[in-house]
mmCIF file of C-alpha atoms in Angstrom:
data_model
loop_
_atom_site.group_PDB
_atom_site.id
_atom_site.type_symbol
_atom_site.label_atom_id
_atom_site.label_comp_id
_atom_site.label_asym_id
_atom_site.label_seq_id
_atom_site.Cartn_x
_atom_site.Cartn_y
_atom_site.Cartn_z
ATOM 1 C CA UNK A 13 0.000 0.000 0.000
ATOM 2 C CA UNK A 14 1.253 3.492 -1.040
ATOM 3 C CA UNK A 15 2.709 5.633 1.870
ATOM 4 C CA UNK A 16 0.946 8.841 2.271
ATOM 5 C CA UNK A 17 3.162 11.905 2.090
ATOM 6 C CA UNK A 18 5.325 12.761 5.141
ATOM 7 C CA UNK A 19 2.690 15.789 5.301
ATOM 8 C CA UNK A 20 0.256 13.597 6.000
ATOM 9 C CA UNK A 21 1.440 11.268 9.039
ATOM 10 C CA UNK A 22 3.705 11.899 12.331
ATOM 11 C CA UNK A 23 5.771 9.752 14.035
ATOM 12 C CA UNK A 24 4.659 8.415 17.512
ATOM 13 C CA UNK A 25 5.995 6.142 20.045
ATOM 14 C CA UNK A 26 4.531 2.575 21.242
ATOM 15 C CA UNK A 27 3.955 3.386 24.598
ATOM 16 C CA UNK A 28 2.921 -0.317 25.426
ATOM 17 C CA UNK A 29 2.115 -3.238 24.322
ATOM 18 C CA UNK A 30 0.051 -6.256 25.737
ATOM 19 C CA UNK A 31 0.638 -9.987 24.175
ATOM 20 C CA UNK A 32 -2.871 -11.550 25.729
ATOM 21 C CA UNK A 33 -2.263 -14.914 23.740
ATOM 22 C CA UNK A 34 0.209 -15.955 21.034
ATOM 23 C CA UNK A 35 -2.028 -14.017 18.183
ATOM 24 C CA UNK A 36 -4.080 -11.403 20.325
ATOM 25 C CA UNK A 37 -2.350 -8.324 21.242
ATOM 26 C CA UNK A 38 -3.174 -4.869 22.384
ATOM 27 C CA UNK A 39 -1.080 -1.240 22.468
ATOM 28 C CA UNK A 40 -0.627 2.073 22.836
ATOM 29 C CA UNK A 41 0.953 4.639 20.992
ATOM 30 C CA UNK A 42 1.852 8.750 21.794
ATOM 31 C CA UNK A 43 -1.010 11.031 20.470
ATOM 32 C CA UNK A 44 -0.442 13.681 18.821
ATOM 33 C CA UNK A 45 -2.052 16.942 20.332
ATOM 34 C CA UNK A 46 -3.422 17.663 16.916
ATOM 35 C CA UNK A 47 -5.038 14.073 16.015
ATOM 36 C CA UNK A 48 -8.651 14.178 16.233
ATOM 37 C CA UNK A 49 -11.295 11.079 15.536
ATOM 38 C CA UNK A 50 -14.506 10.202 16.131
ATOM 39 C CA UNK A 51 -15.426 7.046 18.451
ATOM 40 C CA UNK A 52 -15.689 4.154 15.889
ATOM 41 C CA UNK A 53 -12.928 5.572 13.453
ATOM 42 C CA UNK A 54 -9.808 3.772 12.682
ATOM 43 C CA UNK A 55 -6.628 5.165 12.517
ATOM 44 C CA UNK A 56 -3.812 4.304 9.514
ATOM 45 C CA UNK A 57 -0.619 2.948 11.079
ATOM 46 C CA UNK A 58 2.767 2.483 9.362
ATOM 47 C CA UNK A 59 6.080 1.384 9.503
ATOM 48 C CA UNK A 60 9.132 1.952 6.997
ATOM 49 C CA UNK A 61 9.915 -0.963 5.410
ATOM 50 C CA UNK A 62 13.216 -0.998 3.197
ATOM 51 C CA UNK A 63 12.664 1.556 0.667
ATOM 52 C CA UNK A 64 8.985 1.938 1.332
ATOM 53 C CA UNK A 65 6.284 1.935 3.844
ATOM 54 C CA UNK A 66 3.793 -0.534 5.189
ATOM 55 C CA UNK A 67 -0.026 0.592 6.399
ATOM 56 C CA UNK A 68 -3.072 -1.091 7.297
ATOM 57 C CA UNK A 69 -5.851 0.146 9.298
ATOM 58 C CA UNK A 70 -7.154 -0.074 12.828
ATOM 59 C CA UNK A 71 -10.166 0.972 14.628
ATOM 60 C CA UNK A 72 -9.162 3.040 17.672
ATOM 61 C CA UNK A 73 -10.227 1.538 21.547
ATOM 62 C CA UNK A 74 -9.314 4.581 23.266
ATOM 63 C CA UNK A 75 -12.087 7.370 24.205
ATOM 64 C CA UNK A 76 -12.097 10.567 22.089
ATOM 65 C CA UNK A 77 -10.825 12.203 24.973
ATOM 66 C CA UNK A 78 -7.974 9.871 26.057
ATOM 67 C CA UNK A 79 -4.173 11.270 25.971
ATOM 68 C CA UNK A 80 -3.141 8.070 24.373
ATOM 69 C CA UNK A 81 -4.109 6.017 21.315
ATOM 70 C CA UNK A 82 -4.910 2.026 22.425
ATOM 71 C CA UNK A 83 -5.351 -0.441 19.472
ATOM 72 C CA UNK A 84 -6.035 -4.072 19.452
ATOM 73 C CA UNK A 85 -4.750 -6.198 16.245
ATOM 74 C CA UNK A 86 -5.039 -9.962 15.514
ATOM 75 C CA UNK A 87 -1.747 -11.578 14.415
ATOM 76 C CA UNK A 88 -1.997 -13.415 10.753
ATOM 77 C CA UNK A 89 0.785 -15.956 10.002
ATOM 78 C CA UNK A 90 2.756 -14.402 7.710
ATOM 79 C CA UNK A 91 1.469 -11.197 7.788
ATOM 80 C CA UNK A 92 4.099 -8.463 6.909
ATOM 81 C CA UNK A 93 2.127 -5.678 9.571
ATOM 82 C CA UNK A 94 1.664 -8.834 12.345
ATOM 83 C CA UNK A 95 5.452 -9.823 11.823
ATOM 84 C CA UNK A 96 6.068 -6.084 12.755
ATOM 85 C CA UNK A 97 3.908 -6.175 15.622
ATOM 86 C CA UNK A 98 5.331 -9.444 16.837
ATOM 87 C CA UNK A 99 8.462 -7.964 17.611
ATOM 88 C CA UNK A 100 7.460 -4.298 18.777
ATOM 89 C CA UNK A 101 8.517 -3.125 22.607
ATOM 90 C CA UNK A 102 7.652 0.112 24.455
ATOM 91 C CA UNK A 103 10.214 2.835 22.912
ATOM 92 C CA UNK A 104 9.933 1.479 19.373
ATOM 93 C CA UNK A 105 8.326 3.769 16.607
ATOM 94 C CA UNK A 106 5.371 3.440 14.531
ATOM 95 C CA UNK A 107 3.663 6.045 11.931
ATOM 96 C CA UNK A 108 0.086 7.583 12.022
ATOM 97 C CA UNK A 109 -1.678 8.837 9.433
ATOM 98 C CA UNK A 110 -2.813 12.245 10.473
ATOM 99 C CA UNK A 111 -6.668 11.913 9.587
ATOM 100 C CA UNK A 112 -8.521 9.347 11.168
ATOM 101 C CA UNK A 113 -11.941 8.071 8.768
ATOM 102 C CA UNK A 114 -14.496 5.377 8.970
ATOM 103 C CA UNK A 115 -18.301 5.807 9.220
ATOM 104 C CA UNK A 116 -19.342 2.993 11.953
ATOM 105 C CA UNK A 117 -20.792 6.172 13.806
ATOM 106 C CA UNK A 118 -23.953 5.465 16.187
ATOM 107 C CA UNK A 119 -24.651 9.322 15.222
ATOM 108 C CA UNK A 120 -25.605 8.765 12.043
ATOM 109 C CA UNK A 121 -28.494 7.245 13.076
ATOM 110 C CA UNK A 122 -31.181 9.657 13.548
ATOM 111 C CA UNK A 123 -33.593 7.975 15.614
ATOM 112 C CA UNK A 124 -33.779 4.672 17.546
ATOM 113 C CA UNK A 125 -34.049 3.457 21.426
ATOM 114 C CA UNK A 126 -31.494 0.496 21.688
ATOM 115 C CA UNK A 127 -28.191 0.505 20.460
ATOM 116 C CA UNK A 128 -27.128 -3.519 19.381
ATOM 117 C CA UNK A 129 -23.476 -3.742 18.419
ATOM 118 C CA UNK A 130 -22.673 -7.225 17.068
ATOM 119 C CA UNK A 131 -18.934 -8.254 16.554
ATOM 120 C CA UNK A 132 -16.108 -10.608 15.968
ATOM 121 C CA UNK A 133 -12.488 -11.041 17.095
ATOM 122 C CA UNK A 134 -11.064 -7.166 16.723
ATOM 123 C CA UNK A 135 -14.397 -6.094 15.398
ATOM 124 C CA UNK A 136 -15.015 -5.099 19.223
ATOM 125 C CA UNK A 137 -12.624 -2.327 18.944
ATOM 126 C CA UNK A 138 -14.880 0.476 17.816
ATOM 127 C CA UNK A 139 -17.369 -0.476 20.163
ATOM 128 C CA UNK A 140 -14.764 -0.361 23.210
ATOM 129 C CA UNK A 141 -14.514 2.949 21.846
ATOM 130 C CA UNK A 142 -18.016 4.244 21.336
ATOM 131 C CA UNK A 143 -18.813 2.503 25.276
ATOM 132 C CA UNK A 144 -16.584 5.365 26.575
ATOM 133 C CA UNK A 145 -18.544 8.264 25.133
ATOM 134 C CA UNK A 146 -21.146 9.933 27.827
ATOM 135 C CA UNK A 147 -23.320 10.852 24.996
ATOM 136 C CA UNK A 148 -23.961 7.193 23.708
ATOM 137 C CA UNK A 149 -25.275 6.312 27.349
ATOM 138 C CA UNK A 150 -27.543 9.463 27.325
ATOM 139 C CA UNK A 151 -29.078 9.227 23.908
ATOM 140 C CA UNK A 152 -29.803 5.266 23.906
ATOM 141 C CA UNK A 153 -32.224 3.767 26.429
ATOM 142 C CA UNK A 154 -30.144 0.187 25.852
ATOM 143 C CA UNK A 155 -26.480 -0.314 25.237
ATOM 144 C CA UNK A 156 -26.260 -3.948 23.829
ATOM 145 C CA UNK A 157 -22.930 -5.957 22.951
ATOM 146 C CA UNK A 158 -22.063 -9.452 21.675
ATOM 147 C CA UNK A 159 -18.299 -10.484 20.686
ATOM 148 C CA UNK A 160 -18.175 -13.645 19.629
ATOM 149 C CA UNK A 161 -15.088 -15.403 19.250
ATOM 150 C CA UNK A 162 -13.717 -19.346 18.897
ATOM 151 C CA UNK A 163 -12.698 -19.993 22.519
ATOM 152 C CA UNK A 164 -12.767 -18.760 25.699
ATOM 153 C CA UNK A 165 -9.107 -17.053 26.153
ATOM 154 C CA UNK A 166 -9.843 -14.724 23.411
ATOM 155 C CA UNK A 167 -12.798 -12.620 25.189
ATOM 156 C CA UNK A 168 -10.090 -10.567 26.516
ATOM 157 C CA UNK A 169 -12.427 -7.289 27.125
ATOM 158 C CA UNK A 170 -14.840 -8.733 29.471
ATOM 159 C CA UNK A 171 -12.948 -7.038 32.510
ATOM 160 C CA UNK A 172 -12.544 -3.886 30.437
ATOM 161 C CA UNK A 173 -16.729 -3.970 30.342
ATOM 162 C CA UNK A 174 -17.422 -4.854 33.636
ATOM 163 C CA UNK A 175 -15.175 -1.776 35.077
ATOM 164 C CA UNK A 176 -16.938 0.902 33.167
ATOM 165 C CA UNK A 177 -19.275 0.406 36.351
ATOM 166 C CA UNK A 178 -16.655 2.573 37.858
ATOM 167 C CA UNK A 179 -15.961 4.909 35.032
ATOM 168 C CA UNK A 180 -16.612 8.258 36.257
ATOM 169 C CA UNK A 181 -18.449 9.402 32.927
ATOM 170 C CA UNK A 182 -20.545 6.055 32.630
ATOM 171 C CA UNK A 183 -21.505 4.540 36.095
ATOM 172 C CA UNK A 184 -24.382 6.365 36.668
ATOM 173 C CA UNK A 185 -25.613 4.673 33.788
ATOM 174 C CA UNK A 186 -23.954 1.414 33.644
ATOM 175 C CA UNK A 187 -27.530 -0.318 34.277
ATOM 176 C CA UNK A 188 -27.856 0.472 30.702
ATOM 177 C CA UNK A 189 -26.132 -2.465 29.423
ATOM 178 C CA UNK A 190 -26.189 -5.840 27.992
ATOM 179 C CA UNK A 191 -22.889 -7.306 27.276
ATOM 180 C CA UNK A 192 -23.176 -10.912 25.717
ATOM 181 C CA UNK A 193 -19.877 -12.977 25.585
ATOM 182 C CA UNK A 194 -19.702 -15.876 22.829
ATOM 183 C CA UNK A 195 -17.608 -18.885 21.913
ATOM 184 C CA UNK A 196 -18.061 -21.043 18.418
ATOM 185 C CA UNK A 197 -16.031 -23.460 19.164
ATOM 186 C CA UNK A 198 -15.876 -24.545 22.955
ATOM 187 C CA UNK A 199 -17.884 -23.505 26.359
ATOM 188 C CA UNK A 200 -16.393 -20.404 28.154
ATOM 189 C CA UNK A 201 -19.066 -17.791 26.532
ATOM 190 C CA UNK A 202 -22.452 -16.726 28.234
ATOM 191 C CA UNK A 203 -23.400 -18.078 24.280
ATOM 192 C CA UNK A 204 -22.033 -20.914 23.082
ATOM 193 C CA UNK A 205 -21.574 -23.458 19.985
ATOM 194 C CA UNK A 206 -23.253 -20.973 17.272
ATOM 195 C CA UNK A 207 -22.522 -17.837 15.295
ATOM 196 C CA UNK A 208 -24.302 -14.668 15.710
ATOM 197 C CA UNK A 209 -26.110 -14.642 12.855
ATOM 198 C CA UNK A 210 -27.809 -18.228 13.878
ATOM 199 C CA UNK A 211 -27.915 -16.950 17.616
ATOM 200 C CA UNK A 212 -30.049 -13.935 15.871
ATOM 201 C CA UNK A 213 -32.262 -15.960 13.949
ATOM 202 C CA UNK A 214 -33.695 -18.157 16.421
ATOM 203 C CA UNK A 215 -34.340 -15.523 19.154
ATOM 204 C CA UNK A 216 -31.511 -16.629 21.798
ATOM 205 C CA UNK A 217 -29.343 -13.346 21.504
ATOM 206 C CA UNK A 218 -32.793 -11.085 21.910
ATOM 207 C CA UNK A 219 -34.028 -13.787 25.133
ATOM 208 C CA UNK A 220 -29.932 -12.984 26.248
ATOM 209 C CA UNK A 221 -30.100 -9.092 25.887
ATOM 210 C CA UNK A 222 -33.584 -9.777 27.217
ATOM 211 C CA UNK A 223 -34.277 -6.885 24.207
ATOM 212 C CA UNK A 224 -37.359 -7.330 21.372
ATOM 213 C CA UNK A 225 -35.499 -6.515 17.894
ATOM 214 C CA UNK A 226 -37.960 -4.370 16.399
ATOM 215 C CA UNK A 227 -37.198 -1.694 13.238
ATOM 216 C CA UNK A 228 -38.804 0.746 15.404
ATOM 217 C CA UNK A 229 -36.495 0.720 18.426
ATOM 218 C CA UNK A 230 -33.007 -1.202 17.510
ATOM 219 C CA UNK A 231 -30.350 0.101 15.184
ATOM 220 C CA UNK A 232 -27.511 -2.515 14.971
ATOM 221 C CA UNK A 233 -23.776 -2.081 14.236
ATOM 222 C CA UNK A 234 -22.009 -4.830 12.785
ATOM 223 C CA UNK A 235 -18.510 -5.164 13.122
ATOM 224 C CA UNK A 236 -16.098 -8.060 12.430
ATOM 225 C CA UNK A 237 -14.891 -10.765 10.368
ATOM 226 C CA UNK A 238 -16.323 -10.702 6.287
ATOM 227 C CA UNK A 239 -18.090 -13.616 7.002
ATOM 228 C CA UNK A 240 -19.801 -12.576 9.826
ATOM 229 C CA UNK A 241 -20.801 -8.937 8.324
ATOM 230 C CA UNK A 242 -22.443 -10.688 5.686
ATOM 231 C CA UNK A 243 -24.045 -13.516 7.430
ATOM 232 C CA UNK A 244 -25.401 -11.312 10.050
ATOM 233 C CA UNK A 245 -26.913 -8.554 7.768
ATOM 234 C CA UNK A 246 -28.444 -10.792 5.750
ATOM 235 C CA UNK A 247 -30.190 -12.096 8.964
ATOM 236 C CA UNK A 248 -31.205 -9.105 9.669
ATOM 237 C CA UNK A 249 -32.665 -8.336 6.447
ATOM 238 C CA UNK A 250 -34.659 -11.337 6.736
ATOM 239 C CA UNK A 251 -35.935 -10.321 9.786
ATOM 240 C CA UNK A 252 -36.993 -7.398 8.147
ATOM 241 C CA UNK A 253 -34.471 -4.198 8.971
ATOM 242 C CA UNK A 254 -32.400 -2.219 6.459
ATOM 243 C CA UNK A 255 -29.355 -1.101 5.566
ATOM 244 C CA UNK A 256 -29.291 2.630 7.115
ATOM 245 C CA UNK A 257 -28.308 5.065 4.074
ATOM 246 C CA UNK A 258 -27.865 8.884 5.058
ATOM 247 C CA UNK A 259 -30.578 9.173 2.543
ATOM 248 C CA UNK A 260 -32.864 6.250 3.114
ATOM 249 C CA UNK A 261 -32.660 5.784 6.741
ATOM 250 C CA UNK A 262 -32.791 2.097 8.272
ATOM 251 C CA UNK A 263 -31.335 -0.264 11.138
ATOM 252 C CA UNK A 264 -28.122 -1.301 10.523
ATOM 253 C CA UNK A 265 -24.801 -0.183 9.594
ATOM 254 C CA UNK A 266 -21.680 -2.293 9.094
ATOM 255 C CA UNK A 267 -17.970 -2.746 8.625
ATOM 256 C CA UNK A 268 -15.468 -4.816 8.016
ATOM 257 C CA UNK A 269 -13.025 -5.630 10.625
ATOM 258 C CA UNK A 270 -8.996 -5.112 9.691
#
C-alpha cells in the first residue's frame, strides 16, 4: 500500500504493548495533540519498510478524549504488519496517518431506542470505543454488545466492560447495558456453539439481551470478520431491517473488521 506523504502522518511512540495470547495483542501509541477522531474511526498505522512503507488500518479503543491512542490487532501468520507487531517493545516507533476516517458512527443514526453492536475477534474495537462516550449512554435507552469469538481465552475485554461500572463518565448509567460474551467453538461464553447470525435468527441473543429486535427501536452495528458482516446482515434483512443510508434511513450499519 502506497505511503501517504510525510505531510500527512507523524511519528509516535509505542507506549505499550500487551501480548494476551500468542495471536491477540493490544497497544498504545503517543497522540499527537493535533489528532482528532470520532469514536468508531480507525486510525492508519505504518512502519518503513526498506525503501517503502507498510499501512493497514485499525479501529481506535481509546475514548475521544484519552491522551493516548490504544489499538487491538489480531496476528496473521505471515502477515508483513503482524510480523512487525510481533516484535514491537515500548520505545519502538510506529507512523500515524494524520486523519482518522471510517463511518461505523452510532450518530448517524437519527432515531432509535437500543443501540445492538454485534462483533467478531477485533471487530469489538470500535465499540470499546463508542462505550466510553457519555453521549452514547444518554441518547440510547439500551447499550447492547455481543463479541463472539472461537474460545474462551480470546474474550479478553470482558474485565474492560465490567469496570466501566466505575468509570466516572458512565456509572451512573452502567444499568444500561447488555454485554453478551460468545464462543463457536468450545464452552467459556455466556453463548455458546453458534454464530451470531444463527444466535439472531432463532431468538436466543434477543431472550440474552432480554431486548425485542424491532425496526422501530433497535439500530444494529455490525462489526467483524467478512463472514460474519455478511451472514449477520443478511439475517437481519430477513428479519426485516435495512441497511441505514444517510438518505434512506434504516437499522443497521456495518464494517469490516482489519
Amino acid at each position: 500500500m502506497a505511503a501517504p506523504p510525510e505531510a500527512k502522518y507523524t511519528e509516535e511512540t509505542l507506549l505499550w504493548v500487551k501480548h494476551h495470547t500468542h495471536k491477540l495483542i493490544t497497544f498504545a501509541i503517543t497522540r499527537p495533540e493535533a489528532y482528532r477522531f470520532a469514536a468508531g474511526q480507525f486510525s492508519r498505522l505504518g512502519f518503513h519498510d526498506g525503501q517503502g512503507f507498510i499501512w493497514r488500518a485499525y479501529s481506535v479503543v481509546s475514548a475521544e478524549y484519552a491522551d493516548t491512542l490504544e489499538y487491538f490487532a489480531v496476528l496473521i501468520e505471515a502477515g508483513p504488519m503482524s510480523a512487525k507487531f510481533a516484535e514491537m517493545k515500548a520505545g519502538d516507533t510506529m507512523l500515524l496517518d494524520k486523519n482518522a476516517t471510517g463511518f461505523l458512527l452510532p450518530e448517524r443514526f437519527a432515531d432509535g431506542r437500543d443501540l445492538i453492536m454485534l462483533c467478531t475477534g477485533s471487530g469489538i474495537a470500535p465499540f470499546l470505543s463508542i462505550l466510553q462516550q457519555p453521549d452514547i449512554w444518554q441518547r440510547f435507552e439500551r447499550l447492547a454488545l455481543a463479541h463472539s469469538v472461537s474460545h474462551a481465552d480470546e474474550l479478553i475485554f470482558n474485565q474492560t466492560i465490567a469496570d466501566l461500572k466505575h468509570h466516572p463518565l458512565i456509572e451512573e448509567y452502567f444499568h444500561k447495558l447488555s454485554f453478551v460474551p460468545v464462543t463457536t467453538r468450545s464452552p467459556g461464553g455466556q453463548l455458546h456453539g453458534a454464530r451470531l447470525p444463527e444466535l439472531l435468527a432463532n431468538g436466543d441473543l434477543a431472550r440474552a439481551f432480554n431486548i425485542d429486535f424491532t425496526p422501530e427501536n433497535s439500530r444494529f452495528m455490525i462489526c467483524g470478520n467478512p463472514e460474519m458482516v455478511k451472514d449477520t446482515f443478511k439475517t437481519l434483512l430477513d428479519m426485516g431491517f435495512a441497511m441505514h443510508r444517510n438518505k434512506v434511513p434504516g437499522q443497521i450499519m456495518m464494517e469490516n473488521g482489519f
